[in-house]
PDB file of C-alpha atoms in Angstrom:
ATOM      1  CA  UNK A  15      46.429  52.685 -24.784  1.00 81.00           C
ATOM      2  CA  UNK A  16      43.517  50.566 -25.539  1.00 91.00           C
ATOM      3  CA  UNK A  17      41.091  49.202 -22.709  1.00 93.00           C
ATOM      4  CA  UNK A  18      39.907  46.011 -22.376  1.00 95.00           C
ATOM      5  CA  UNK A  19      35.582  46.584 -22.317  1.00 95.00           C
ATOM      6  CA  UNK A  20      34.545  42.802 -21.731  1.00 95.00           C
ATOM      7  CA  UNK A  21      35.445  39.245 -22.798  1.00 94.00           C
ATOM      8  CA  UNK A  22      33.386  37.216 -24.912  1.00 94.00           C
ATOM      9  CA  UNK A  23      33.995  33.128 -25.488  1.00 90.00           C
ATOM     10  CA  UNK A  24      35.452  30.883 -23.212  1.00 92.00           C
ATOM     11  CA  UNK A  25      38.593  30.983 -21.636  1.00 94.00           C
ATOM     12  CA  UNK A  26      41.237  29.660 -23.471  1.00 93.00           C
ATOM     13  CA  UNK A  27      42.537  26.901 -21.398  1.00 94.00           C
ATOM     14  CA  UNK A  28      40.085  24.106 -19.597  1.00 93.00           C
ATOM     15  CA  UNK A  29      40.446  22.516 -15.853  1.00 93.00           C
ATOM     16  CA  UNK A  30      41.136  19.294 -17.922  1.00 93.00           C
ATOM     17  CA  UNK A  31      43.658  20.912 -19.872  1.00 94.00           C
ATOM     18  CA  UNK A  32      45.676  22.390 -16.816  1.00 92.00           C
ATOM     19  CA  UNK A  33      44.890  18.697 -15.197  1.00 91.00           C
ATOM     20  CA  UNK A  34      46.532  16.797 -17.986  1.00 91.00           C
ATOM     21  CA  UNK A  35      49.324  19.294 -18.296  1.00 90.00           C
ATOM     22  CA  UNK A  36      49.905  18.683 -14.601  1.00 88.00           C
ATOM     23  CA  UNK A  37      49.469  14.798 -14.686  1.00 90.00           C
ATOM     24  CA  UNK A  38      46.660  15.130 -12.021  1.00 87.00           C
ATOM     25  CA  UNK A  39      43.240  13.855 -12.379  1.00 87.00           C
ATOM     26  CA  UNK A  40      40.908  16.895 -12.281  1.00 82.00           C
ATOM     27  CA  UNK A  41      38.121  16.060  -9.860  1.00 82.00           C
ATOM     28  CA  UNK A  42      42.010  15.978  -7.593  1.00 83.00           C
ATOM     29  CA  UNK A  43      42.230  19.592  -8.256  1.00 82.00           C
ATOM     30  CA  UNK A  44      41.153  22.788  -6.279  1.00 84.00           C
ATOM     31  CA  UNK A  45      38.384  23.545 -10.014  1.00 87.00           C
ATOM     32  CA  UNK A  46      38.011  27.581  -8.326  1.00 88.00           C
ATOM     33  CA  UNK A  47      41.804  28.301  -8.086  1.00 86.00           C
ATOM     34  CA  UNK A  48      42.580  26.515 -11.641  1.00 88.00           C
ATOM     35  CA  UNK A  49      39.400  28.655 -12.996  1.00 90.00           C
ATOM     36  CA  UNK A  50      39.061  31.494 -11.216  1.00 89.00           C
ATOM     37  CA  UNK A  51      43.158  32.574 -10.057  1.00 86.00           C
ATOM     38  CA  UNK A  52      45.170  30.440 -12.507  1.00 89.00           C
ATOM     39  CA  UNK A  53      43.519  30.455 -15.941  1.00 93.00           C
ATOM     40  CA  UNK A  54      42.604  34.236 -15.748  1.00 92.00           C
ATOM     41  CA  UNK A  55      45.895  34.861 -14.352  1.00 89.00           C
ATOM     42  CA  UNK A  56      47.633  32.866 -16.666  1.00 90.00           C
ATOM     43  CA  UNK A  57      45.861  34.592 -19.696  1.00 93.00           C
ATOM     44  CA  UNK A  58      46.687  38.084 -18.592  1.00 90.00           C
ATOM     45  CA  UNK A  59      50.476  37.437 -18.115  1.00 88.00           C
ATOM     46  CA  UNK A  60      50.251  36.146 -21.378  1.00 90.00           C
ATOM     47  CA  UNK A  61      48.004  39.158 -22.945  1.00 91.00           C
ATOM     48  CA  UNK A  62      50.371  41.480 -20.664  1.00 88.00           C
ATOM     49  CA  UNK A  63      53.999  40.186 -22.149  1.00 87.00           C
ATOM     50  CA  UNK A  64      53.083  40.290 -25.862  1.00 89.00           C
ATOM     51  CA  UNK A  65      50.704  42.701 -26.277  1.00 90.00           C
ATOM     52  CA  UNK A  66      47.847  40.669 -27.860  1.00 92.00           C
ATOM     53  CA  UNK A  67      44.489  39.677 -27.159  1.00 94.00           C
ATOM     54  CA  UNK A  68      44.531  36.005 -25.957  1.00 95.00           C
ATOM     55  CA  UNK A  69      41.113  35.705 -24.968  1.00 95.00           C
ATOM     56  CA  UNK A  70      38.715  37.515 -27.446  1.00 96.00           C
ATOM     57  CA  UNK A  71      37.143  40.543 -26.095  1.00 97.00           C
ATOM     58  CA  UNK A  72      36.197  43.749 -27.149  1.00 98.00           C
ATOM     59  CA  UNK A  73      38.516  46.641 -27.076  1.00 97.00           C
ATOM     60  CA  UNK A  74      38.494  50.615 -27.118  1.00 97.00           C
ATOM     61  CA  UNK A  75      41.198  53.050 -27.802  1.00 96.00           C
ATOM     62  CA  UNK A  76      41.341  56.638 -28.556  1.00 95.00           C
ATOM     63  CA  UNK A  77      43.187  58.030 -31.523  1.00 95.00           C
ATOM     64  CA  UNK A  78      44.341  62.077 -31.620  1.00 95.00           C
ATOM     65  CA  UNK A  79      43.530  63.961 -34.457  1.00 92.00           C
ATOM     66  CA  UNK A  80      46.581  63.217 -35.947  1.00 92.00           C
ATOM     67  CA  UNK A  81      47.334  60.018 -35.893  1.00 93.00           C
ATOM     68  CA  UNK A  82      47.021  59.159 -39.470  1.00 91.00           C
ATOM     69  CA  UNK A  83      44.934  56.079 -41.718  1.00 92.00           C
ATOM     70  CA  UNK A  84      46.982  52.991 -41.458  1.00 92.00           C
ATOM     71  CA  UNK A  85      48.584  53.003 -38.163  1.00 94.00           C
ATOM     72  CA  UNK A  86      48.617  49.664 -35.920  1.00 94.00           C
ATOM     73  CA  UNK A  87      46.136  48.783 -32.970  1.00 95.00           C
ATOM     74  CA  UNK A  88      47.382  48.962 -29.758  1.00 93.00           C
ATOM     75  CA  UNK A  89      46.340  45.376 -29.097  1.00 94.00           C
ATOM     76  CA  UNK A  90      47.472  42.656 -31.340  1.00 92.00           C
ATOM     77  CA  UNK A  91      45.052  40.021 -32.596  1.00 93.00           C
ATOM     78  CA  UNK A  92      42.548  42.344 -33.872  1.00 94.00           C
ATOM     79  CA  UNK A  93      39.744  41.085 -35.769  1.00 94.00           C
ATOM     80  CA  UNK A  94      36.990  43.340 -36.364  1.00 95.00           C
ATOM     81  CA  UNK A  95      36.323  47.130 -36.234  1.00 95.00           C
ATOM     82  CA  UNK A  96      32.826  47.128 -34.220  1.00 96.00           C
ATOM     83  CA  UNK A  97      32.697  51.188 -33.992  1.00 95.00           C
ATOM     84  CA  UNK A  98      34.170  54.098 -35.131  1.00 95.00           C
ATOM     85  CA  UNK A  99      32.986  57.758 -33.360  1.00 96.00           C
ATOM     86  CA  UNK A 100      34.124  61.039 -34.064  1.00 93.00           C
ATOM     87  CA  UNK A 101      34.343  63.916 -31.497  1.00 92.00           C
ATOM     88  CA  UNK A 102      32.801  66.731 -32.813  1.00 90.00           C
ATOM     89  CA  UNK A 103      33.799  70.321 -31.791  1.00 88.00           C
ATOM     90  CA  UNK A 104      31.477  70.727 -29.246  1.00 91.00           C
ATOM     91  CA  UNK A 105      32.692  67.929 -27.111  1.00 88.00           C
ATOM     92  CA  UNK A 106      29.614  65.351 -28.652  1.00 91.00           C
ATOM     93  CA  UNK A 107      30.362  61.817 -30.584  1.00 94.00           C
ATOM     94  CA  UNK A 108      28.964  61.065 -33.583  1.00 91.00           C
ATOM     95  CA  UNK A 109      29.544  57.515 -35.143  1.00 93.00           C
ATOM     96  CA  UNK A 110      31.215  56.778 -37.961  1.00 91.00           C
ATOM     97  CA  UNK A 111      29.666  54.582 -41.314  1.00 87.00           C
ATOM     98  CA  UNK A 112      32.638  53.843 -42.969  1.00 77.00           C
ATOM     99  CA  UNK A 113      34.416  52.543 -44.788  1.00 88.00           C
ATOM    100  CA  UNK A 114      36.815  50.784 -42.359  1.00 90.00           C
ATOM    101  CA  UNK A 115      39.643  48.359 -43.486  1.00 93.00           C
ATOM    102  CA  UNK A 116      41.392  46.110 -40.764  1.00 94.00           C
ATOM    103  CA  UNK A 117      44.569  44.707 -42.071  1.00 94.00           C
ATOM    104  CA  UNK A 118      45.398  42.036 -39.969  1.00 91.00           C
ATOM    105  CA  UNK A 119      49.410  41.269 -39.896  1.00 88.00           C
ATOM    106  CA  UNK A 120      51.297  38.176 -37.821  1.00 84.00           C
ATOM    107  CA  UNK A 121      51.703  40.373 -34.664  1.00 87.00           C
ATOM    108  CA  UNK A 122      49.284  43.677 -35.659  1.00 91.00           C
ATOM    109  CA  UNK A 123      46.923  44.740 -36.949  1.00 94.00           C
ATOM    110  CA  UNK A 124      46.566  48.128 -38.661  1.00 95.00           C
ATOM    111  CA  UNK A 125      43.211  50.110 -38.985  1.00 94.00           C
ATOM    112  CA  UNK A 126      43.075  52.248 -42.760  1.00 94.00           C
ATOM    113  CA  UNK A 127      40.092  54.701 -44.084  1.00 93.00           C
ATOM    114  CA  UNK A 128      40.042  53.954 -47.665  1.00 91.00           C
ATOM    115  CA  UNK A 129      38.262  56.805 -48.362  1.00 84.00           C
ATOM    116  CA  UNK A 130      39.420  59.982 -46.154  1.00 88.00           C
ATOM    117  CA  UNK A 131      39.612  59.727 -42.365  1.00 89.00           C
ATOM    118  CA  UNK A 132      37.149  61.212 -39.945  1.00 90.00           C
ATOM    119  CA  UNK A 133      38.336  64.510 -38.896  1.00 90.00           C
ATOM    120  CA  UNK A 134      39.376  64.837 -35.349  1.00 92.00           C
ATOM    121  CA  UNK A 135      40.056  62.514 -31.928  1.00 94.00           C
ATOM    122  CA  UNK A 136      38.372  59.024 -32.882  1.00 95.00           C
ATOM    123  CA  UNK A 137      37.208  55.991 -30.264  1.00 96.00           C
ATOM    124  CA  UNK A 138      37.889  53.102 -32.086  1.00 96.00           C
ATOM    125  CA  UNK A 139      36.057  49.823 -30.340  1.00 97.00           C
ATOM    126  CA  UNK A 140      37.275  46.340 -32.311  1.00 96.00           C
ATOM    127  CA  UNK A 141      37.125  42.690 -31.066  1.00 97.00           C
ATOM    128  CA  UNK A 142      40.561  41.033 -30.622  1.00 96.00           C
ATOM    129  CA  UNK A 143      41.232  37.584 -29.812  1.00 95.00           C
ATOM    130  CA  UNK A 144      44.231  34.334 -30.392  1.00 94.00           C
ATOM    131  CA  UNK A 145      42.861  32.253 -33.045  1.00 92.00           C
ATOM    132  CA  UNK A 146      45.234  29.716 -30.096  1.00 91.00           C
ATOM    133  CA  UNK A 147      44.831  26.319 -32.880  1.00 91.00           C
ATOM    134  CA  UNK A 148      47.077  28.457 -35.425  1.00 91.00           C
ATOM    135  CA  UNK A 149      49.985  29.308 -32.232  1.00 90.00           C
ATOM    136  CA  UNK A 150      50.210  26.396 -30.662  1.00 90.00           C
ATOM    137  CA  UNK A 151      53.274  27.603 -28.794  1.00 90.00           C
ATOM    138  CA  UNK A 152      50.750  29.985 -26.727  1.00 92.00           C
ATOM    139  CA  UNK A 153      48.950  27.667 -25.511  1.00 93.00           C
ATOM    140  CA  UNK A 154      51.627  25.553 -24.053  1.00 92.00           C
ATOM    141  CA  UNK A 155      52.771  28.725 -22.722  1.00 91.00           C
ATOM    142  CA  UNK A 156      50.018  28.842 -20.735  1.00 93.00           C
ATOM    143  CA  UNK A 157      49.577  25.889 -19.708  1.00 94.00           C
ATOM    144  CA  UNK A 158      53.544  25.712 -18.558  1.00 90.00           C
ATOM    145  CA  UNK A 159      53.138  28.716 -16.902  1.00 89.00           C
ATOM    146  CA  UNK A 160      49.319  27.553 -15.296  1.00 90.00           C
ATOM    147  CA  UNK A 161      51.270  24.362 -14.028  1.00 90.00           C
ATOM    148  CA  UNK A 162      54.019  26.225 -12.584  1.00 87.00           C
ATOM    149  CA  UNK A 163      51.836  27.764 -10.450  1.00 83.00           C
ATOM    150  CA  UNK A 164      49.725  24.931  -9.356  1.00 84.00           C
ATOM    151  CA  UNK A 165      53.000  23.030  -8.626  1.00 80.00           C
ATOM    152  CA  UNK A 166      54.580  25.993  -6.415  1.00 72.00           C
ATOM    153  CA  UNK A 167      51.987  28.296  -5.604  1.00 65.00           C
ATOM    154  CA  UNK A 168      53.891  29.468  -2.779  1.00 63.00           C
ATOM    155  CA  UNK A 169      56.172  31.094  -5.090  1.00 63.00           C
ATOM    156  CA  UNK A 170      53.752  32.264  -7.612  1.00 59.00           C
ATOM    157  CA  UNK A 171      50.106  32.936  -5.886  1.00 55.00           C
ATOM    158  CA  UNK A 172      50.252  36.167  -3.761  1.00 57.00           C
ATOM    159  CA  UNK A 173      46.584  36.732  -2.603  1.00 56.00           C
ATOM    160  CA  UNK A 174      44.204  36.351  -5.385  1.00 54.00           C
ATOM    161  CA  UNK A 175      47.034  37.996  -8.261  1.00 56.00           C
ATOM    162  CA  UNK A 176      49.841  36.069  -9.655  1.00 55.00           C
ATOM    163  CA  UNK A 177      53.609  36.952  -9.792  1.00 56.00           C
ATOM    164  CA  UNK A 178      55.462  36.791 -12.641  1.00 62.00           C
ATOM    165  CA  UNK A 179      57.087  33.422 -14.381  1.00 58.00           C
ATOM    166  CA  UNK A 180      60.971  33.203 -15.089  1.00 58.00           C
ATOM    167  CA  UNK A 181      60.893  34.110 -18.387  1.00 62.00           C
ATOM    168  CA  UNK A 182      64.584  32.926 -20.870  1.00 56.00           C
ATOM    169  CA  UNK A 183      62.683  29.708 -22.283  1.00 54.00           C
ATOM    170  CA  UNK A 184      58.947  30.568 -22.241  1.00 61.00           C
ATOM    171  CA  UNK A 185      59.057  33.851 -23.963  1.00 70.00           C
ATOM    172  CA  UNK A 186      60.203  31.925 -26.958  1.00 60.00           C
ATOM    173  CA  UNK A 187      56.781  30.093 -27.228  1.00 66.00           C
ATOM    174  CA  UNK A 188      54.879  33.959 -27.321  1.00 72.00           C
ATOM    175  CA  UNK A 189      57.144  35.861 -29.607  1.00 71.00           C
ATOM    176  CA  UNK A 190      55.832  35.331 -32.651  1.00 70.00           C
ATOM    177  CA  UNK A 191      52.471  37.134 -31.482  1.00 68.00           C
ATOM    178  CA  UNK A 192      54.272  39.449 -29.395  1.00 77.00           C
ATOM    179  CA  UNK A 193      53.264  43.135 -30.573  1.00 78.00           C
ATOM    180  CA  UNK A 194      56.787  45.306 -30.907  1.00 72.00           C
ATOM    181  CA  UNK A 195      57.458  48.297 -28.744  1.00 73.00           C
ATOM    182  CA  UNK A 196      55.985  51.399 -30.103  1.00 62.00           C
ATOM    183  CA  UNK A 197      58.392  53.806 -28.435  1.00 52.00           C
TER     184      UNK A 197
END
């Protein structure tokens, strides 16, 4: 399972987005819950449900020694291999030079060694992110879902974490970057 190492960019949605969505001026709006609960929140339902990146950000997983050349990323949306390291057989990580390939599909994206793959466990680190102008359907997603929750946050806003959003119509809008069960 890859791990999220740090965002880069902006969020995806704006206060003025999540205003107009909600038909409320946004100077009328609470600007640290929309930006600092609801967006976030919002985006990591979002990244959580489909299995891709949403917001770009850098990524690291661990492949075992077997795991072959061409398998898929664990997070969809990938974009560009950053690193490649080796473990060597006395515990140590060297880096890798290359060559990488990143084939980028709809929902995955599949990392390939044209030449012959590093021998042993590898940390892969790659940058993932929604390219959100080519799935417009995400993004109203979000902002459905970030209205929601501004409109009821007694059902939705449990401390500083957000519960999960009925899910028959909205699910829809994500599937066609949602990355397919692996097991």
């Amino acid at each position: 399972m890859a791990r999220r190492i740090e965002y880069f960019g902006e969020p995806v949605l704006t206060l003025d987005q999540v205003a107009f969505q909600c038909r409320v001026e946004p100077e009328d709006m609470a600007p640290e819950l929309i930006e600092q609960i609801i967006i976030p929140g919002v985006t990591t339902q979002c990244e959580s449900k489909t299995g891709a990146a949403i917001r770009g950000a850098v990524y690291e997983e661990e492949w075992p020694a077997d795991r072959q050349s061409g398998h898929a990323l664990d997070v969809g949306q990938a974009s560009e291999i950053v690193s490649v390291f080796s473990q060597q057989a006395d515990g140590g990580w060297v880096e890798q030079v290359g060559p990488f390939e990143l084939r980028q599909d709809q929902r995955e994206s599949f990392m390939h060694f044209p030449g012959t793959r590093p021998a042993g466990r590898l940390r892969i680190r790659y940058k993932a992110g929604l390219d959100i102008s080519l799935h417009p359907g995400v993004r109203n997603w979000l902002l459905m879902a970030a209205a929601t929750i501004y409109r009821h946050p007694e059902m939705f806003l449990v401390g500083q974490t957000l519960s999960e959003l009925p899910s028959a119509f909205l699910d829809h809008l994500v599937a066609e970057i949602t990355v397919p069960p692996r097991f």
